[in-house]
Coordinates of C-alpha atoms in Angstrom, one line a residue:
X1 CA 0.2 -74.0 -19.9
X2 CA -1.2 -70.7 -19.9
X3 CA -2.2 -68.2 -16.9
X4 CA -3.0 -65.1 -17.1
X5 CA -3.2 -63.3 -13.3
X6 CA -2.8 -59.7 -12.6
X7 CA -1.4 -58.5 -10.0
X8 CA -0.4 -54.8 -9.2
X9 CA 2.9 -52.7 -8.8
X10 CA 4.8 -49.8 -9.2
X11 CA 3.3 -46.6 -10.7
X12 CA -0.3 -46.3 -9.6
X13 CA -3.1 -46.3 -12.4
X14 CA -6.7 -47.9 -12.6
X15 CA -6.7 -51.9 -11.8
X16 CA -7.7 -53.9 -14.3
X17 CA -11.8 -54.5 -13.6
X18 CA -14.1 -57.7 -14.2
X19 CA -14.7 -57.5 -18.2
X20 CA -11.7 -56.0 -19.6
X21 CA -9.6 -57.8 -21.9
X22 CA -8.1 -61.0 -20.6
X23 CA -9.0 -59.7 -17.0
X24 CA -9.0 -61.6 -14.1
X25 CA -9.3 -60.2 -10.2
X26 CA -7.6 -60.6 -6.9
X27 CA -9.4 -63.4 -5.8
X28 CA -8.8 -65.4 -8.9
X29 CA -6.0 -68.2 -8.9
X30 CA -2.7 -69.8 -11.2
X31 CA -4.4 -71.0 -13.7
X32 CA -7.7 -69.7 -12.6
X33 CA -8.2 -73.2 -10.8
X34 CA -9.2 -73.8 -7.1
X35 CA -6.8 -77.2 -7.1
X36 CA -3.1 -76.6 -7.0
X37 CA -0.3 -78.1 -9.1
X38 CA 1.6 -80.7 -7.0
X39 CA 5.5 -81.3 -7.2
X40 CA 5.7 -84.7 -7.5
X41 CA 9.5 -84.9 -8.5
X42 CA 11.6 -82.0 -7.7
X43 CA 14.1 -80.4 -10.2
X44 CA 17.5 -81.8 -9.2
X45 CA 19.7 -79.0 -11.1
X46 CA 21.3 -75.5 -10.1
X47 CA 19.5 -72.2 -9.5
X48 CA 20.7 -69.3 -11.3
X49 CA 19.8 -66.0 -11.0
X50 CA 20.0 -62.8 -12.8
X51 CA 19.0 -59.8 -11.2
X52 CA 18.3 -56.5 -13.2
X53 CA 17.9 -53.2 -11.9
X54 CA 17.2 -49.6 -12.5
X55 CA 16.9 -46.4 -10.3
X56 CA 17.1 -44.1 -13.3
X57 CA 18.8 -41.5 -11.2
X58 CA 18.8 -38.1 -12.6
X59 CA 15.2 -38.7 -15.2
X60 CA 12.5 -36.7 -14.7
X61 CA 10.8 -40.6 -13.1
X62 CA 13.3 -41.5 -10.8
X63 CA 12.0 -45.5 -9.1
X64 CA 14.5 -47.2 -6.4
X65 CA 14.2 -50.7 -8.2
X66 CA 18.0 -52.0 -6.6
X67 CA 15.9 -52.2 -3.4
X68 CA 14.1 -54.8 -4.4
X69 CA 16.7 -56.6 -6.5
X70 CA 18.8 -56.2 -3.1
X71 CA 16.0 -58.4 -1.0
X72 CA 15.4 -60.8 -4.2
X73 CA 18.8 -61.9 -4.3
X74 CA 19.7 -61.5 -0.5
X75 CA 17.0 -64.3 0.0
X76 CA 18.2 -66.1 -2.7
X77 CA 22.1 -66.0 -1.5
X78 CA 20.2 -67.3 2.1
X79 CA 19.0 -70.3 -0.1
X80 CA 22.5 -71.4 -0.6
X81 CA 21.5 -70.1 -4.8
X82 CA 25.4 -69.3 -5.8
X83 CA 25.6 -67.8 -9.2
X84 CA 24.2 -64.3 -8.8
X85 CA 24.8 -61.7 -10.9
X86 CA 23.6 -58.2 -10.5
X87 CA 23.3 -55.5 -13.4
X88 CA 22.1 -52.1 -11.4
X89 CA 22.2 -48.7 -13.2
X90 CA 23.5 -46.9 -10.1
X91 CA 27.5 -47.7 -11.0
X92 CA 27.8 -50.3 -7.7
X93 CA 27.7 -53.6 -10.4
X94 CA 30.1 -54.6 -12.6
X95 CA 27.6 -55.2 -15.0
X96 CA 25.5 -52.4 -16.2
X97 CA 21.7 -52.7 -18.0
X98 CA 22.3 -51.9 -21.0
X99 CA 20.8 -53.7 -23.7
X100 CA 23.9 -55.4 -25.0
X101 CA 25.1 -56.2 -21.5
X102 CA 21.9 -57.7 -20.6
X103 CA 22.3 -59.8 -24.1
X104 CA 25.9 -60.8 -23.2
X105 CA 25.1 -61.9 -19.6
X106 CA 21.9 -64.0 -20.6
X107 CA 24.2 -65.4 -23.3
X108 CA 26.9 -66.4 -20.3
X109 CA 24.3 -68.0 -17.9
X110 CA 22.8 -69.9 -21.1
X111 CA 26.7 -71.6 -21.6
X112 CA 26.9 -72.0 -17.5
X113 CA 24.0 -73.5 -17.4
X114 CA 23.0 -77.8 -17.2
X115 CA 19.8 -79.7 -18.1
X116 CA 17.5 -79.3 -15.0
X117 CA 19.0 -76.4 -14.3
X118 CA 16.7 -73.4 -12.9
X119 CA 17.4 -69.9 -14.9
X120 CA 15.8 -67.0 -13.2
X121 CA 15.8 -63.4 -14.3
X122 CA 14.5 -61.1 -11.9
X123 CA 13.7 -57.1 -13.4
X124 CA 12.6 -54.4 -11.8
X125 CA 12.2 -51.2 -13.4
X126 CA 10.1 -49.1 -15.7
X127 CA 8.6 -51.2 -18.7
X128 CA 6.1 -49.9 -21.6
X129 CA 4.5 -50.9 -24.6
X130 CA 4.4 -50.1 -28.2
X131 CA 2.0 -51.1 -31.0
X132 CA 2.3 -53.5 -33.3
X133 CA -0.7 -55.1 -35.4
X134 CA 1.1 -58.5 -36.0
X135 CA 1.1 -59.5 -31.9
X136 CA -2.0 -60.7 -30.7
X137 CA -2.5 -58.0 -28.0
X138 CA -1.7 -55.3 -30.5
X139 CA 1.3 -54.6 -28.3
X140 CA 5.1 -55.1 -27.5
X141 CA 6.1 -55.2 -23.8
X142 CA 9.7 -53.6 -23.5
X143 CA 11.6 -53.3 -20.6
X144 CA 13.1 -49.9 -20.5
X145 CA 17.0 -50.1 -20.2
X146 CA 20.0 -47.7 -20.2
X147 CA 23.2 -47.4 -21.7
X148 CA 26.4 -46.7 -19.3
X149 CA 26.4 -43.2 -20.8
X150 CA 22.7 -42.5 -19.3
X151 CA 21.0 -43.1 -23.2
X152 CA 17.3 -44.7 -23.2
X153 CA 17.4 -48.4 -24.5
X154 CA 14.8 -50.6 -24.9
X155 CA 14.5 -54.3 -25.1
X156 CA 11.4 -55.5 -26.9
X157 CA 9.3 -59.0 -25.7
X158 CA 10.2 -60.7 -29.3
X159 CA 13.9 -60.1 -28.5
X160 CA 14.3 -61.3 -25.2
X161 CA 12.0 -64.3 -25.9
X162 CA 13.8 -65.1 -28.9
X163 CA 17.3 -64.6 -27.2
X164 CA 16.8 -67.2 -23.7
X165 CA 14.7 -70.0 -26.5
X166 CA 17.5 -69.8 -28.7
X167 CA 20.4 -69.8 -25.6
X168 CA 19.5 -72.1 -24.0
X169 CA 19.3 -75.7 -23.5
X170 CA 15.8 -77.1 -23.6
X171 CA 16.3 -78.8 -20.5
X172 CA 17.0 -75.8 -18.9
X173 CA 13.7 -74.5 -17.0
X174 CA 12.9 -70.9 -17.2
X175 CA 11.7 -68.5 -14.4
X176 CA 10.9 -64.7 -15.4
X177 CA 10.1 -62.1 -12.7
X178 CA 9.2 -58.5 -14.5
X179 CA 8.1 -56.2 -11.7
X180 CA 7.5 -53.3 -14.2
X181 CA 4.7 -51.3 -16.1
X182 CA 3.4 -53.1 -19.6
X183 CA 5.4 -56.2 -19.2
X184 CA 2.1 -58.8 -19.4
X185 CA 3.8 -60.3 -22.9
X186 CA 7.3 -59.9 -22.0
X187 CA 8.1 -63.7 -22.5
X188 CA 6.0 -62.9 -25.4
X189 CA 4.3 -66.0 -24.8
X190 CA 1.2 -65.6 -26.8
X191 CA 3.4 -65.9 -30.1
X192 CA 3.3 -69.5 -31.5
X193 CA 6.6 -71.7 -32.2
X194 CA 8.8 -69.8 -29.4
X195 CA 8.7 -71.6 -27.0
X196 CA 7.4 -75.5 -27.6
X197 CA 7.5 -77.9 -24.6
X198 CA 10.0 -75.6 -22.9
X199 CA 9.5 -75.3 -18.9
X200 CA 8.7 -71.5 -19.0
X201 CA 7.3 -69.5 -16.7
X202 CA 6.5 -65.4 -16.7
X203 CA 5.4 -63.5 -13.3
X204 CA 4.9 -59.7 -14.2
X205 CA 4.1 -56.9 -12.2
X206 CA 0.9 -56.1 -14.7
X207 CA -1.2 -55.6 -17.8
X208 CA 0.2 -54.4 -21.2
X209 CA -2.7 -51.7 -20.5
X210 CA -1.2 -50.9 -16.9
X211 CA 1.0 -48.9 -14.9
X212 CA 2.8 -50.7 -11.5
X213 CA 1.9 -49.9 -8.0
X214 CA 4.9 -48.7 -5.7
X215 CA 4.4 -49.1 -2.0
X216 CA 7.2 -46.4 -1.1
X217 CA 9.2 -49.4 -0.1
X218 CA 9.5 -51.4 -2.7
X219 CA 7.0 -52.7 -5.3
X220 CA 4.0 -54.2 -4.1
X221 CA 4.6 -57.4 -6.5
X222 CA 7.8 -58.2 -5.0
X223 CA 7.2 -57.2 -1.7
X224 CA 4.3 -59.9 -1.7
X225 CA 6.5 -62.1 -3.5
X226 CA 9.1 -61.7 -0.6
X227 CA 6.1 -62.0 1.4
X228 CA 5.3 -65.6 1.0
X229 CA 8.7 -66.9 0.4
X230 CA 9.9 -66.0 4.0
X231 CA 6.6 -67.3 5.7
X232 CA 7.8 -70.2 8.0
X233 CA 5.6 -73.0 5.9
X234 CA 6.9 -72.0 2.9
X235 CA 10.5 -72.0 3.8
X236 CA 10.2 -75.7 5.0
X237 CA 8.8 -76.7 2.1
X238 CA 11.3 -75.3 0.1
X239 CA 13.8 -76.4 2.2
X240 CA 12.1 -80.1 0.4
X241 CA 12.3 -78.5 -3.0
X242 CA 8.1 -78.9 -2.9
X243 CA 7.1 -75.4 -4.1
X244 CA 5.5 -75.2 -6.7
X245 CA 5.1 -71.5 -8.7
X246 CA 1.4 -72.1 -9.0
X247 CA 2.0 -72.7 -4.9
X248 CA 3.6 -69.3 -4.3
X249 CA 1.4 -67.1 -6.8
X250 CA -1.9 -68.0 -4.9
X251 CA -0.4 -66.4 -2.0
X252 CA 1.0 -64.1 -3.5
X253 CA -2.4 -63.1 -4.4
X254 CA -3.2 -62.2 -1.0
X255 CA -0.7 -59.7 -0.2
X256 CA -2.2 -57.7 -3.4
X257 CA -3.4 -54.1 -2.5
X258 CA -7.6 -54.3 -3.5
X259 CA -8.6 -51.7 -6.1
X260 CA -9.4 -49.1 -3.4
X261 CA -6.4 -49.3 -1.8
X262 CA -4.3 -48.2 -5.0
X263 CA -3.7 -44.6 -5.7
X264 CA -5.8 -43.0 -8.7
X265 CA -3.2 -41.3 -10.2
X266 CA -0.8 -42.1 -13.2
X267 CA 2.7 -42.3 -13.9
X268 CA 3.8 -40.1 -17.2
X269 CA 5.0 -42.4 -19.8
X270 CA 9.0 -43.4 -20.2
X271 CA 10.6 -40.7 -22.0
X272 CA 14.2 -39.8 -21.7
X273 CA 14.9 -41.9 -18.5
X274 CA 10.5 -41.8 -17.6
X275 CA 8.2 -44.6 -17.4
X276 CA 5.5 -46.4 -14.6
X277 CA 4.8 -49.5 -13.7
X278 CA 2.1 -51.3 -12.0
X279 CA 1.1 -54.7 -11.2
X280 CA -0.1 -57.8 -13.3
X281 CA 0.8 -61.3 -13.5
X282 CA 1.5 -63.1 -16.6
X283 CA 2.9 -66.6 -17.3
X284 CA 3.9 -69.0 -19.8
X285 CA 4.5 -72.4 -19.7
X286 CA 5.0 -75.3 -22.8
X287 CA 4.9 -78.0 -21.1
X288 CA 2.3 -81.3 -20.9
X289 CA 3.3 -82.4 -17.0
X290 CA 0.7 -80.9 -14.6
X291 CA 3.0 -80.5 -12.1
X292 CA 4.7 -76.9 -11.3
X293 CA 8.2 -75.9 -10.7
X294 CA 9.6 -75.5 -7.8
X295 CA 10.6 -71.8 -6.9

């Protein structure tokens, strides 16, 4: 399954408008289809979470990303999810962002986790793009990491793809949250042979082409994520394990700022600790079932 959905976030720069590239709107849908998936059988394994960070304190584009990896997993430890991890750049996590932490501690949850488990990795932070004729967009999505000694690191769609299909079991379903700039492809999902039937899913803050919308508390993508998980419905519902994704994006939908609404002016791009981000929605998922993960 394939959807393609942008939403907006962190960094403000032009929305993406009716007839650019693989473009939809605000009032589109998950799968750009009125009728929602259905959870007919609800996964019976684990949630696991990995939540990534960065503040980039002390860069020329500063962000306060840990505030929304502090609500993400907050509501997540309130849904009795147990394995946490947090990797923040700000020195108050064991674990720091770098790239070959971020490798390591994928590589650990891939060996903790069971068929039917659920494997989410939450990111917020500054993400780009850079070219490359081969991908089908042109482009790599990267997310933009550091080292513990403050030194730029970046971690390119192929790699982190290639990394969780290769970690894990196949059994083991997937759930990516990238509230950052660029990070449309960062399951890299358009690339053939990854991921197979694998039960993968990708929600990303926006467009390869675009920058993220910050609301000045917290990204607007995650906000409105945050948004529709705590609405009293919802929480019943997944109190039943009978949410789907597709379920939770719709309405995720609605909390997006309209075009007007977003400010016109752009982020620089990452350089030595810089980088924006906006909003944009992208998702992957190999599978032949119709029906749609719970979240």
């Amino acid at each position: 399954f394939w959807l393609k959905d942008w939403l907006s976030r962190r960094g403000p720069a032009r929305a993406a408008r009716p007839g650019d590239a693989m473009c939809s709107t605000s009032k589109q849908r998950f799968f750009l289809e009125a009728r929602e998936n259905r959870v007919r059988k609800p996964f019976s394994g684990k949630v696991r979470l990995l939540a990534i960070a960065l503040n980039y304190e002390g860069t020329e584009s500063p962000l306060n990303c840990t505030v929304d990896a502090e609500r993400i997993t907050e509501l997540a430890s309130g849904s009795k999810v147990t394995d946490i991890t947090k990797m923040y750049d700000t020195g108050v996590t064991e674990k720091h962002p770098s790239a070959e932490e971020v490798k390591e501690e994928i590589a650990a949850f891939a060996a903790r986790c069971k068929p039917h488990d659920f494997f989410v990795l939450y990111y917020s932070g500054h993400g780009t793009v850079q070219d490359n004729p081969e991908a089908n967009t042109g482009q790599d999505s990267l997310l933009c990491l550091r080292s513990r000694a403050g030194e730029d690191q970046q971690m390119v769609d192929d790699e982190l793809a290639g990394i969780i299909s290769s970690a894990f079991h196949p059994e083991v379903r997937v759930l990516i949250i990238a509230d950052a700039c660029s990070s449309a492809g960062i399951m890299d999902c358009d690339t053939p042979g990854i991921w197979g039937k694998r039960r993968v899913v990708a929600i990303s803050g926006c467009q390869e082409n675009q920058c993220s919308v910050d609301t000045g508390d917290g990204g607007a993508m995650t906000n409105a994520l945050l948004k529709v998980l705590r609405r009293k419905t919802v929480r019943k519902m997944r109190k039943k394990r009978a949410v789907s994704i597709q379920y939770v994006f719709n309405r995720m939908v609605e909390f997006m700022p309209e075009e007007d609404e977003e400010e016109e002016e752009e982020d620089e791009d990452y350089q030595e600790g810089e980088e924006d981000e906006e909003g944009d929605e992208e998702e992957c998922e190999a599978s032949e079932e119709e029906e749609e993960e719970e979240e």
